[in-house]
mmCIF file of C-alpha atoms in Angstrom:
data_model
loop_
_atom_site.group_PDB
_atom_site.id
_atom_site.type_symbol
_atom_site.label_atom_id
_atom_site.label_comp_id
_atom_site.label_asym_id
_atom_site.label_seq_id
_atom_site.Cartn_x
_atom_site.Cartn_y
_atom_site.Cartn_z
ATOM 1 C CA UNK A 1 20.465 -182.863 -106.139
ATOM 2 C CA UNK A 2 20.744 -179.073 -105.950
ATOM 3 C CA UNK A 3 18.538 -176.850 -103.809
ATOM 4 C CA UNK A 4 16.375 -175.730 -106.681
ATOM 5 C CA UNK A 5 15.500 -179.318 -107.568
ATOM 6 C CA UNK A 6 14.798 -180.028 -103.905
ATOM 7 C CA UNK A 7 12.366 -177.143 -103.784
ATOM 8 C CA UNK A 8 10.647 -178.381 -106.900
ATOM 9 C CA UNK A 9 10.432 -181.956 -105.676
ATOM 10 C CA UNK A 10 9.206 -181.276 -102.177
ATOM 11 C CA UNK A 11 6.942 -178.321 -102.719
ATOM 12 C CA UNK A 12 5.505 -179.842 -105.912
ATOM 13 C CA UNK A 13 6.387 -177.041 -108.293
ATOM 14 C CA UNK A 14 6.149 -179.291 -111.354
ATOM 15 C CA UNK A 15 2.994 -178.329 -113.209
ATOM 16 C CA UNK A 16 1.591 -181.436 -114.909
ATOM 17 C CA UNK A 17 -0.310 -179.614 -117.624
ATOM 18 C CA UNK A 18 -1.514 -182.759 -119.378
ATOM 19 C CA UNK A 19 -3.434 -183.764 -116.279
ATOM 20 C CA UNK A 20 -4.383 -180.301 -115.105
ATOM 21 C CA UNK A 21 -8.113 -180.577 -114.447
ATOM 22 C CA UNK A 22 -8.764 -177.128 -113.033
ATOM 23 C CA UNK A 23 -9.498 -173.900 -114.844
ATOM 24 C CA UNK A 24 -7.728 -170.934 -113.270
ATOM 25 C CA UNK A 25 -10.386 -168.515 -112.136
ATOM 26 C CA UNK A 26 -9.786 -164.783 -111.913
ATOM 27 C CA UNK A 27 -12.542 -162.208 -111.529
ATOM 28 C CA UNK A 28 -11.109 -158.929 -112.781
ATOM 29 C CA UNK A 29 -14.072 -156.852 -111.606
ATOM 30 C CA UNK A 30 -14.166 -158.133 -108.018
ATOM 31 C CA UNK A 31 -14.876 -155.392 -105.473
ATOM 32 C CA UNK A 32 -11.721 -154.175 -103.766
ATOM 33 C CA UNK A 33 -11.086 -152.856 -100.253
ATOM 34 C CA UNK A 34 -8.103 -150.666 -99.459
ATOM 35 C CA UNK A 35 -8.460 -151.553 -95.771
ATOM 36 C CA UNK A 36 -10.382 -154.303 -94.037
ATOM 37 C CA UNK A 37 -13.620 -153.133 -92.373
ATOM 38 C CA UNK A 38 -14.192 -153.418 -88.646
ATOM 39 C CA UNK A 39 -16.940 -155.972 -88.073
ATOM 40 C CA UNK A 40 -18.751 -157.438 -85.078
ATOM 41 C CA UNK A 41 -16.684 -160.500 -84.125
ATOM 42 C CA UNK A 42 -17.846 -162.720 -81.282
ATOM 43 C CA UNK A 43 -15.322 -163.456 -78.557
ATOM 44 C CA UNK A 44 -13.551 -166.827 -78.685
ATOM 45 C CA UNK A 45 -14.749 -167.416 -82.238
ATOM 46 C CA UNK A 46 -11.491 -166.922 -84.149
ATOM 47 C CA UNK A 47 -9.958 -170.009 -85.729
ATOM 48 C CA UNK A 48 -7.193 -170.725 -88.211
ATOM 49 C CA UNK A 49 -6.408 -173.478 -90.704
ATOM 50 C CA UNK A 50 -4.167 -174.284 -93.623
ATOM 51 C CA UNK A 51 -2.826 -176.794 -96.108
ATOM 52 C CA UNK A 52 0.795 -177.942 -96.416
ATOM 53 C CA UNK A 53 3.082 -174.915 -95.862
ATOM 54 C CA UNK A 54 -0.126 -173.122 -94.898
ATOM 55 C CA UNK A 55 -0.752 -175.835 -92.306
ATOM 56 C CA UNK A 56 2.680 -175.270 -90.765
ATOM 57 C CA UNK A 57 1.836 -171.549 -90.773
ATOM 58 C CA UNK A 58 -1.518 -172.222 -89.112
ATOM 59 C CA UNK A 59 0.209 -174.137 -86.307
ATOM 60 C CA UNK A 60 2.685 -171.271 -85.883
ATOM 61 C CA UNK A 61 -0.076 -168.691 -85.683
ATOM 62 C CA UNK A 62 -2.090 -170.821 -83.283
ATOM 63 C CA UNK A 63 0.841 -171.281 -80.891
ATOM 64 C CA UNK A 64 2.153 -167.719 -81.089
ATOM 65 C CA UNK A 65 -1.274 -166.113 -80.624
ATOM 66 C CA UNK A 66 -2.884 -168.859 -78.548
ATOM 67 C CA UNK A 67 -4.639 -166.392 -76.238
ATOM 68 C CA UNK A 68 -6.545 -164.980 -79.220
ATOM 69 C CA UNK A 69 -7.547 -168.233 -80.937
ATOM 70 C CA UNK A 70 -10.084 -170.967 -80.187
ATOM 71 C CA UNK A 71 -8.698 -173.688 -82.445
ATOM 72 C CA UNK A 72 -7.051 -174.790 -85.669
ATOM 73 C CA UNK A 73 -7.348 -177.127 -88.627
ATOM 74 C CA UNK A 74 -4.152 -178.687 -89.968
ATOM 75 C CA UNK A 75 -4.145 -180.494 -93.314
ATOM 76 C CA UNK A 76 -0.837 -182.102 -94.303
ATOM 77 C CA UNK A 77 1.345 -180.016 -91.995
ATOM 78 C CA UNK A 78 3.522 -180.789 -89.010
ATOM 79 C CA UNK A 79 4.899 -179.763 -85.614
ATOM 80 C CA UNK A 80 5.445 -176.217 -84.434
ATOM 81 C CA UNK A 81 8.986 -174.997 -85.230
ATOM 82 C CA UNK A 82 9.725 -178.249 -87.048
ATOM 83 C CA UNK A 83 12.218 -176.591 -89.421
ATOM 84 C CA UNK A 84 14.313 -174.855 -86.743
ATOM 85 C CA UNK A 85 14.501 -172.070 -89.323
ATOM 86 C CA UNK A 86 16.504 -174.256 -91.718
ATOM 87 C CA UNK A 87 15.208 -174.950 -95.214
ATOM 88 C CA UNK A 88 17.031 -178.287 -95.521
ATOM 89 C CA UNK A 89 15.424 -179.545 -92.313
ATOM 90 C CA UNK A 90 12.084 -178.291 -93.622
ATOM 91 C CA UNK A 91 12.529 -180.189 -96.880
ATOM 92 C CA UNK A 92 13.674 -183.418 -95.262
ATOM 93 C CA UNK A 93 12.745 -184.131 -91.631
ATOM 94 C CA UNK A 94 9.555 -182.063 -91.758
ATOM 95 C CA UNK A 95 8.209 -183.638 -94.917
ATOM 96 C CA UNK A 96 9.540 -187.163 -95.330
ATOM 97 C CA UNK A 97 11.764 -188.141 -92.377
ATOM 98 C CA UNK A 98 9.552 -187.853 -89.281
ATOM 99 C CA UNK A 99 11.779 -190.192 -87.289
ATOM 100 C CA UNK A 100 14.392 -187.407 -87.282
ATOM 101 C CA UNK A 101 12.090 -184.738 -85.798
ATOM 102 C CA UNK A 102 13.406 -183.900 -82.311
ATOM 103 C CA UNK A 103 10.300 -182.952 -80.332
ATOM 104 C CA UNK A 104 12.223 -182.731 -77.072
ATOM 105 C CA UNK A 105 14.530 -180.044 -78.436
ATOM 106 C CA UNK A 106 11.620 -178.203 -80.056
ATOM 107 C CA UNK A 107 9.738 -178.189 -76.772
ATOM 108 C CA UNK A 108 12.765 -176.699 -74.990
ATOM 109 C CA UNK A 109 12.795 -173.927 -77.591
ATOM 110 C CA UNK A 110 9.058 -173.386 -77.108
ATOM 111 C CA UNK A 111 9.629 -172.888 -73.381
ATOM 112 C CA UNK A 112 12.307 -170.310 -74.141
ATOM 113 C CA UNK A 113 10.009 -168.474 -76.551
ATOM 114 C CA UNK A 114 7.311 -168.403 -73.888
ATOM 115 C CA UNK A 115 9.669 -167.009 -71.242
ATOM 116 C CA UNK A 116 10.842 -164.322 -73.677
ATOM 117 C CA UNK A 117 7.218 -163.379 -74.481
ATOM 118 C CA UNK A 118 7.733 -164.252 -78.133
ATOM 119 C CA UNK A 119 4.661 -166.483 -78.014
ATOM 120 C CA UNK A 120 1.636 -166.575 -75.716
ATOM 121 C CA UNK A 121 1.607 -168.898 -72.724
ATOM 122 C CA UNK A 122 1.163 -172.466 -73.955
ATOM 123 C CA UNK A 123 -1.405 -173.085 -71.199
ATOM 124 C CA UNK A 124 -3.875 -171.316 -73.502
ATOM 125 C CA UNK A 125 -3.705 -174.303 -75.843
ATOM 126 C CA UNK A 126 -5.341 -176.678 -73.400
ATOM 127 C CA UNK A 127 -8.877 -175.742 -74.362
ATOM 128 C CA UNK A 128 -8.243 -175.207 -78.071
ATOM 129 C CA UNK A 129 -10.094 -177.468 -80.502
ATOM 130 C CA UNK A 130 -8.154 -178.998 -83.367
ATOM 131 C CA UNK A 131 -8.779 -180.993 -86.541
ATOM 132 C CA UNK A 132 -5.899 -182.952 -88.102
ATOM 133 C CA UNK A 133 -5.919 -184.553 -91.549
ATOM 134 C CA UNK A 134 -3.263 -186.584 -93.330
ATOM 135 C CA UNK A 135 -3.896 -188.725 -96.393
ATOM 136 C CA UNK A 136 -2.698 -192.311 -96.541
ATOM 137 C CA UNK A 137 -1.127 -191.691 -99.955
ATOM 138 C CA UNK A 138 0.500 -188.318 -99.228
ATOM 139 C CA UNK A 139 4.071 -188.498 -100.559
ATOM 140 C CA UNK A 140 4.854 -184.805 -100.015
ATOM 141 C CA UNK A 141 4.287 -184.545 -96.255
ATOM 142 C CA UNK A 142 4.148 -188.143 -95.124
ATOM 143 C CA UNK A 143 1.655 -189.149 -92.482
ATOM 144 C CA UNK A 144 4.342 -189.716 -89.870
ATOM 145 C CA UNK A 145 5.038 -185.973 -89.814
ATOM 146 C CA UNK A 146 1.441 -185.229 -88.889
ATOM 147 C CA UNK A 147 1.549 -187.921 -86.230
ATOM 148 C CA UNK A 148 4.584 -186.131 -84.778
ATOM 149 C CA UNK A 149 2.391 -183.028 -84.514
ATOM 150 C CA UNK A 150 -0.236 -185.101 -82.724
ATOM 151 C CA UNK A 151 2.471 -186.329 -80.351
ATOM 152 C CA UNK A 152 3.674 -182.775 -79.749
ATOM 153 C CA UNK A 153 0.164 -181.683 -78.850
ATOM 154 C CA UNK A 154 -0.199 -184.268 -76.097
ATOM 155 C CA UNK A 155 1.636 -182.142 -73.558
ATOM 156 C CA UNK A 156 -0.366 -178.986 -74.270
ATOM 157 C CA UNK A 157 -3.883 -180.077 -75.226
ATOM 158 C CA UNK A 158 -6.892 -181.718 -73.710
ATOM 159 C CA UNK A 159 -6.695 -184.598 -76.178
ATOM 160 C CA UNK A 160 -10.467 -185.031 -76.245
ATOM 161 C CA UNK A 161 -10.516 -181.723 -78.152
ATOM 162 C CA UNK A 162 -8.546 -183.171 -81.060
ATOM 163 C CA UNK A 163 -10.190 -184.921 -84.024
ATOM 164 C CA UNK A 164 -7.873 -186.731 -86.453
ATOM 165 C CA UNK A 165 -8.542 -188.320 -89.855
ATOM 166 C CA UNK A 166 -5.780 -190.763 -90.844
ATOM 167 C CA UNK A 167 -7.630 -193.282 -93.015
ATOM 168 C CA UNK A 168 -8.533 -191.485 -96.254
ATOM 169 C CA UNK A 169 -6.525 -192.683 -99.329
ATOM 170 C CA UNK A 170 -5.706 -189.101 -100.289
ATOM 171 C CA UNK A 171 -2.642 -187.524 -101.852
ATOM 172 C CA UNK A 172 -1.218 -184.133 -100.853
ATOM 173 C CA UNK A 173 -4.125 -181.720 -101.341
ATOM 174 C CA UNK A 174 -7.043 -179.825 -99.874
ATOM 175 C CA UNK A 175 -9.762 -182.452 -99.623
ATOM 176 C CA UNK A 176 -13.337 -181.794 -100.748
ATOM 177 C CA UNK A 177 -16.537 -183.670 -101.512
ATOM 178 C CA UNK A 178 -17.489 -181.712 -104.619
ATOM 179 C CA UNK A 179 -14.479 -180.368 -106.535
ATOM 180 C CA UNK A 180 -10.999 -181.238 -107.732
ATOM 181 C CA UNK A 181 -8.863 -184.057 -109.021
ATOM 182 C CA UNK A 182 -9.297 -187.697 -108.061
ATOM 183 C CA UNK A 183 -8.390 -188.489 -104.477
ATOM 184 C CA UNK A 184 -4.915 -189.922 -105.097
ATOM 185 C CA UNK A 185 -3.806 -187.337 -107.687
ATOM 186 C CA UNK A 186 -0.661 -185.270 -107.058
ATOM 187 C CA UNK A 187 -0.631 -181.866 -108.719
ATOM 188 C CA UNK A 188 -2.333 -178.534 -109.301
ATOM 189 C CA UNK A 189 -4.503 -177.050 -108.020
ATOM 190 C CA UNK A 190 -3.764 -179.226 -104.971
ATOM 191 C CA UNK A 191 -7.483 -179.800 -104.399
ATOM 192 C CA UNK A 192 -8.774 -183.394 -104.552
ATOM 193 C CA UNK A 193 -12.292 -184.762 -104.390
ATOM 194 C CA UNK A 194 -12.233 -187.623 -101.887
ATOM 195 C CA UNK A 195 -15.881 -187.439 -100.858
ATOM 196 C CA UNK A 196 -14.847 -185.656 -97.657
ATOM 197 C CA UNK A 197 -15.665 -182.049 -96.792
ATOM 198 C CA UNK A 198 -12.467 -181.158 -94.928
ATOM 199 C CA UNK A 199 -13.299 -177.446 -94.742
ATOM 200 C CA UNK A 200 -16.607 -178.318 -93.102
ATOM 201 C CA UNK A 201 -14.850 -180.656 -90.684
ATOM 202 C CA UNK A 202 -12.313 -177.969 -89.794
ATOM 203 C CA UNK A 203 -15.011 -175.411 -89.070
ATOM 204 C CA UNK A 204 -17.202 -177.829 -87.104
ATOM 205 C CA UNK A 205 -14.334 -178.868 -84.852
ATOM 206 C CA UNK A 206 -12.809 -175.420 -84.405
ATOM 207 C CA UNK A 207 -16.162 -173.765 -83.714
ATOM 208 C CA UNK A 208 -17.113 -176.519 -81.281
ATOM 209 C CA UNK A 209 -20.626 -176.723 -82.684
ATOM 210 C CA UNK A 210 -22.579 -178.470 -85.406
ATOM 211 C CA UNK A 211 -22.773 -176.031 -88.281
ATOM 212 C CA UNK A 212 -25.685 -175.533 -90.626
ATOM 213 C CA UNK A 213 -25.128 -177.288 -93.932
ATOM 214 C CA UNK A 214 -23.949 -174.763 -96.474
ATOM 215 C CA UNK A 215 -24.740 -175.276 -100.139
ATOM 216 C CA UNK A 216 -23.606 -172.061 -101.812
ATOM 217 C CA UNK A 217 -21.892 -168.741 -101.278
ATOM 218 C CA UNK A 218 -22.689 -165.227 -102.515
ATOM 219 C CA UNK A 219 -20.080 -164.126 -105.038
ATOM 220 C CA UNK A 220 -20.628 -160.429 -104.282
ATOM 221 C CA UNK A 221 -19.543 -161.093 -100.689
ATOM 222 C CA UNK A 222 -16.014 -162.046 -101.784
ATOM 223 C CA UNK A 223 -13.667 -159.066 -101.917
ATOM 224 C CA UNK A 224 -10.026 -158.461 -102.607
ATOM 225 C CA UNK A 225 -8.127 -156.204 -100.217
ATOM 226 C CA UNK A 226 -4.756 -154.464 -100.371
ATOM 227 C CA UNK A 227 -1.909 -156.237 -98.601
ATOM 228 C CA UNK A 228 0.012 -152.987 -98.202
ATOM 229 C CA UNK A 229 1.104 -150.820 -95.276
ATOM 230 C CA UNK A 230 0.916 -152.769 -92.029
ATOM 231 C CA UNK A 231 -0.694 -155.657 -93.949
ATOM 232 C CA UNK A 232 2.491 -156.206 -95.965
ATOM 233 C CA UNK A 233 5.502 -158.475 -95.472
ATOM 234 C CA UNK A 234 8.222 -160.085 -97.555
ATOM 235 C CA UNK A 235 6.693 -162.299 -100.271
ATOM 236 C CA UNK A 236 3.114 -161.132 -99.626
ATOM 237 C CA UNK A 237 1.134 -160.537 -102.797
ATOM 238 C CA UNK A 238 -0.466 -157.171 -103.542
ATOM 239 C CA UNK A 239 -3.953 -158.451 -102.721
ATOM 240 C CA UNK A 240 -5.609 -160.904 -100.373
ATOM 241 C CA UNK A 241 -9.230 -162.114 -100.178
ATOM 242 C CA UNK A 242 -11.909 -161.670 -97.556
ATOM 243 C CA UNK A 243 -15.378 -163.211 -97.536
ATOM 244 C CA UNK A 244 -18.014 -161.293 -95.557
ATOM 245 C CA UNK A 245 -21.320 -163.199 -95.239
ATOM 246 C CA UNK A 246 -24.474 -161.250 -95.977
ATOM 247 C CA UNK A 247 -25.586 -161.046 -92.337
ATOM 248 C CA UNK A 248 -22.152 -159.839 -91.191
ATOM 249 C CA UNK A 249 -22.046 -156.670 -93.278
ATOM 250 C CA UNK A 250 -21.978 -153.459 -91.288
ATOM 251 C CA UNK A 251 -21.624 -155.293 -87.986
ATOM 252 C CA UNK A 252 -25.363 -155.995 -87.828
ATOM 253 C CA UNK A 253 -24.875 -159.337 -86.073
ATOM 254 C CA UNK A 254 -22.029 -161.001 -84.228
ATOM 255 C CA UNK A 255 -20.038 -163.273 -86.503
ATOM 256 C CA UNK A 256 -17.142 -165.679 -86.168
ATOM 257 C CA UNK A 257 -13.825 -165.265 -87.982
ATOM 258 C CA UNK A 258 -11.557 -167.812 -89.628
ATOM 259 C CA UNK A 259 -8.124 -167.398 -91.197
ATOM 260 C CA UNK A 260 -6.996 -169.729 -94.009
ATOM 261 C CA UNK A 261 -3.437 -170.190 -95.301
ATOM 262 C CA UNK A 262 -3.006 -171.680 -98.778
ATOM 263 C CA UNK A 263 -0.194 -174.072 -99.653
ATOM 264 C CA UNK A 264 2.879 -173.526 -101.828
ATOM 265 C CA UNK A 265 2.123 -172.852 -105.501
ATOM 266 C CA UNK A 266 -1.493 -172.258 -104.502
ATOM 267 C CA UNK A 267 -1.814 -168.486 -104.221
ATOM 268 C CA UNK A 268 -3.642 -166.295 -106.722
ATOM 269 C CA UNK A 269 -0.504 -165.797 -108.838
ATOM 270 C CA UNK A 270 -0.471 -169.540 -109.470
ATOM 271 C CA UNK A 271 -4.078 -170.732 -109.668
ATOM 272 C CA UNK A 272 -6.180 -167.569 -109.569
ATOM 273 C CA UNK A 273 -9.131 -167.759 -107.175
ATOM 274 C CA UNK A 274 -9.413 -171.544 -107.369
ATOM 275 C CA UNK A 275 -8.277 -172.234 -103.807
ATOM 276 C CA UNK A 276 -10.355 -169.428 -102.306
ATOM 277 C CA UNK A 277 -13.529 -170.506 -104.086
ATOM 278 C CA UNK A 278 -13.181 -174.286 -104.272
ATOM 279 C CA UNK A 279 -11.439 -175.218 -101.009
ATOM 280 C CA UNK A 280 -14.926 -175.594 -99.536
ATOM 281 C CA UNK A 281 -14.961 -172.870 -96.901
ATOM 282 C CA UNK A 282 -17.207 -170.249 -98.490
ATOM 283 C CA UNK A 283 -20.492 -172.165 -98.515
ATOM 284 C CA UNK A 284 -20.130 -172.865 -94.788
ATOM 285 C CA UNK A 285 -19.103 -169.281 -94.131
ATOM 286 C CA UNK A 286 -22.286 -167.911 -95.689
ATOM 287 C CA UNK A 287 -24.576 -170.367 -93.903
ATOM 288 C CA UNK A 288 -22.969 -169.870 -90.483
ATOM 289 C CA UNK A 289 -21.884 -166.214 -90.471
ATOM 290 C CA UNK A 290 -18.142 -166.877 -90.487
ATOM 291 C CA UNK A 291 -15.924 -164.148 -91.923
ATOM 292 C CA UNK A 292 -13.109 -165.776 -93.906
ATOM 293 C CA UNK A 293 -9.695 -164.217 -94.518
ATOM 294 C CA UNK A 294 -7.382 -165.640 -97.198
ATOM 295 C CA UNK A 295 -3.984 -163.869 -97.167
ATOM 296 C CA UNK A 296 -1.966 -164.400 -100.339
ATOM 297 C CA UNK A 297 1.731 -165.103 -100.858
ATOM 298 C CA UNK A 298 3.682 -164.910 -104.120
ATOM 299 C CA UNK A 299 7.061 -166.307 -105.081
ATOM 300 C CA UNK A 300 10.192 -164.337 -104.243
ATOM 301 C CA UNK A 301 13.334 -165.190 -106.206
ATOM 302 C CA UNK A 302 14.222 -168.087 -108.492
ATOM 303 C CA UNK A 303 16.107 -170.250 -105.987
ATOM 304 C CA UNK A 304 15.679 -168.283 -102.750
ATOM 305 C CA UNK A 305 14.240 -166.945 -100.560
ATOM 306 C CA UNK A 306 10.766 -168.245 -101.561
ATOM 307 C CA UNK A 307 10.609 -169.584 -105.118
ATOM 308 C CA UNK A 308 7.414 -171.610 -104.589
ATOM 309 C CA UNK A 309 5.172 -168.970 -103.016
ATOM 310 C CA UNK A 310 4.989 -170.525 -99.531
ATOM 311 C CA UNK A 311 4.089 -168.913 -96.235
ATOM 312 C CA UNK A 312 7.184 -168.689 -94.057
ATOM 313 C CA UNK A 313 7.716 -171.725 -91.876
ATOM 314 C CA UNK A 314 11.460 -172.036 -92.580
ATOM 315 C CA UNK A 315 12.815 -168.538 -91.761
ATOM 316 C CA UNK A 316 13.130 -166.867 -95.153
ATOM 317 C CA UNK A 317 11.793 -163.674 -93.528
ATOM 318 C CA UNK A 318 14.081 -163.931 -90.491
ATOM 319 C CA UNK A 319 14.736 -166.091 -87.456
ATOM 320 C CA UNK A 320 11.671 -164.748 -85.610
ATOM 321 C CA UNK A 321 9.395 -166.183 -88.334
ATOM 322 C CA UNK A 322 7.419 -168.411 -85.922
ATOM 323 C CA UNK A 323 6.883 -165.804 -83.208
ATOM 324 C CA UNK A 324 4.631 -162.813 -82.642
ATOM 325 C CA UNK A 325 7.487 -160.656 -83.959
ATOM 326 C CA UNK A 326 7.673 -162.422 -87.314
ATOM 327 C CA UNK A 327 6.878 -160.004 -90.124
ATOM 328 C CA UNK A 328 4.279 -162.246 -91.775
ATOM 329 C CA UNK A 329 2.751 -163.165 -88.419
ATOM 330 C CA UNK A 330 2.489 -159.521 -87.401
ATOM 331 C CA UNK A 331 0.989 -158.420 -90.717
ATOM 332 C CA UNK A 332 -1.721 -161.075 -90.449
ATOM 333 C CA UNK A 333 -2.397 -160.132 -86.826
ATOM 334 C CA UNK A 334 -2.903 -156.553 -88.054
ATOM 335 C CA UNK A 335 -5.443 -157.763 -90.602
ATOM 336 C CA UNK A 336 -7.394 -159.691 -87.981
ATOM 337 C CA UNK A 337 -7.297 -156.762 -85.550
ATOM 338 C CA UNK A 338 -8.769 -154.444 -88.157
ATOM 339 C CA UNK A 339 -11.569 -156.951 -88.823
ATOM 340 C CA UNK A 340 -12.489 -156.759 -85.142
ATOM 341 C CA UNK A 341 -10.749 -159.840 -83.709
ATOM 342 C CA UNK A 342 -9.166 -159.205 -80.322
ATOM 343 C CA UNK A 343 -5.485 -160.025 -80.810
ATOM 344 C CA UNK A 344 -3.355 -160.007 -77.671
#
């Protein structure tokens, strides 16, 4: 099996058009920002989450910038630095062979990164709050990989701060209670309706509070923004998305901030605005004054470096991909800084 087929198999690049239940949504007239506005962000209110490759990216960002973050949501991801910067390890151990993941070696590398100031001190993780989800029927990132992440966290976290869902018969997807394919479906747009509001669970756990029930969002509050200048990196798309709740405009009130990483084949070039709108975050953002940032990645190359439009968790941007010096990590930190999040 050549590398291109491996990419297709593991990152689910096969588009099953006959069963494609989602209409790609693109709003051509959406308001656009050249730069992100500085808003009034409450301290210790910045969280991060992601699906699949975006979940691996969320873990990376959480560990690297742990002093700046209060928690994370991880849906179908895995341990920090699982790939060792090697795409074959990413495609095998980190997705379907969890018994081969060497946490001891990874933890030694983490200690070295900490000593070299490539990541924040891991002691910051102790009080983070975290939500973990892995579907029973996930064949792309098998549940054992997520349980390896849970095992990795035991030496850094107060385990009472971790909430895990292991018992939902879900395939590899963002899980909702109101949109998407049937729960055990594998394919685009990688959003499945399992009767579970995973975005709401992520935000409740990460924020450490019971959120108001959100029922709708305000479409005019969703903007595109330019991913250029110090917001740019290899494989970043031209535009990202930011949702600014009505009360948060102009810095009138203090708001929280949350960063969301989409999965492979799930950026705007693939499925339009479907993930941004239907992943379930926006209704909770509007009801609870949470500013949402959705950076966007596009494919780069046919076979390499990034043919499936994934965030970098396997070193296609360079060996510092998982550290504060990684080009994608730094670009996203710049975005959050401009929004008003204190990034150390």
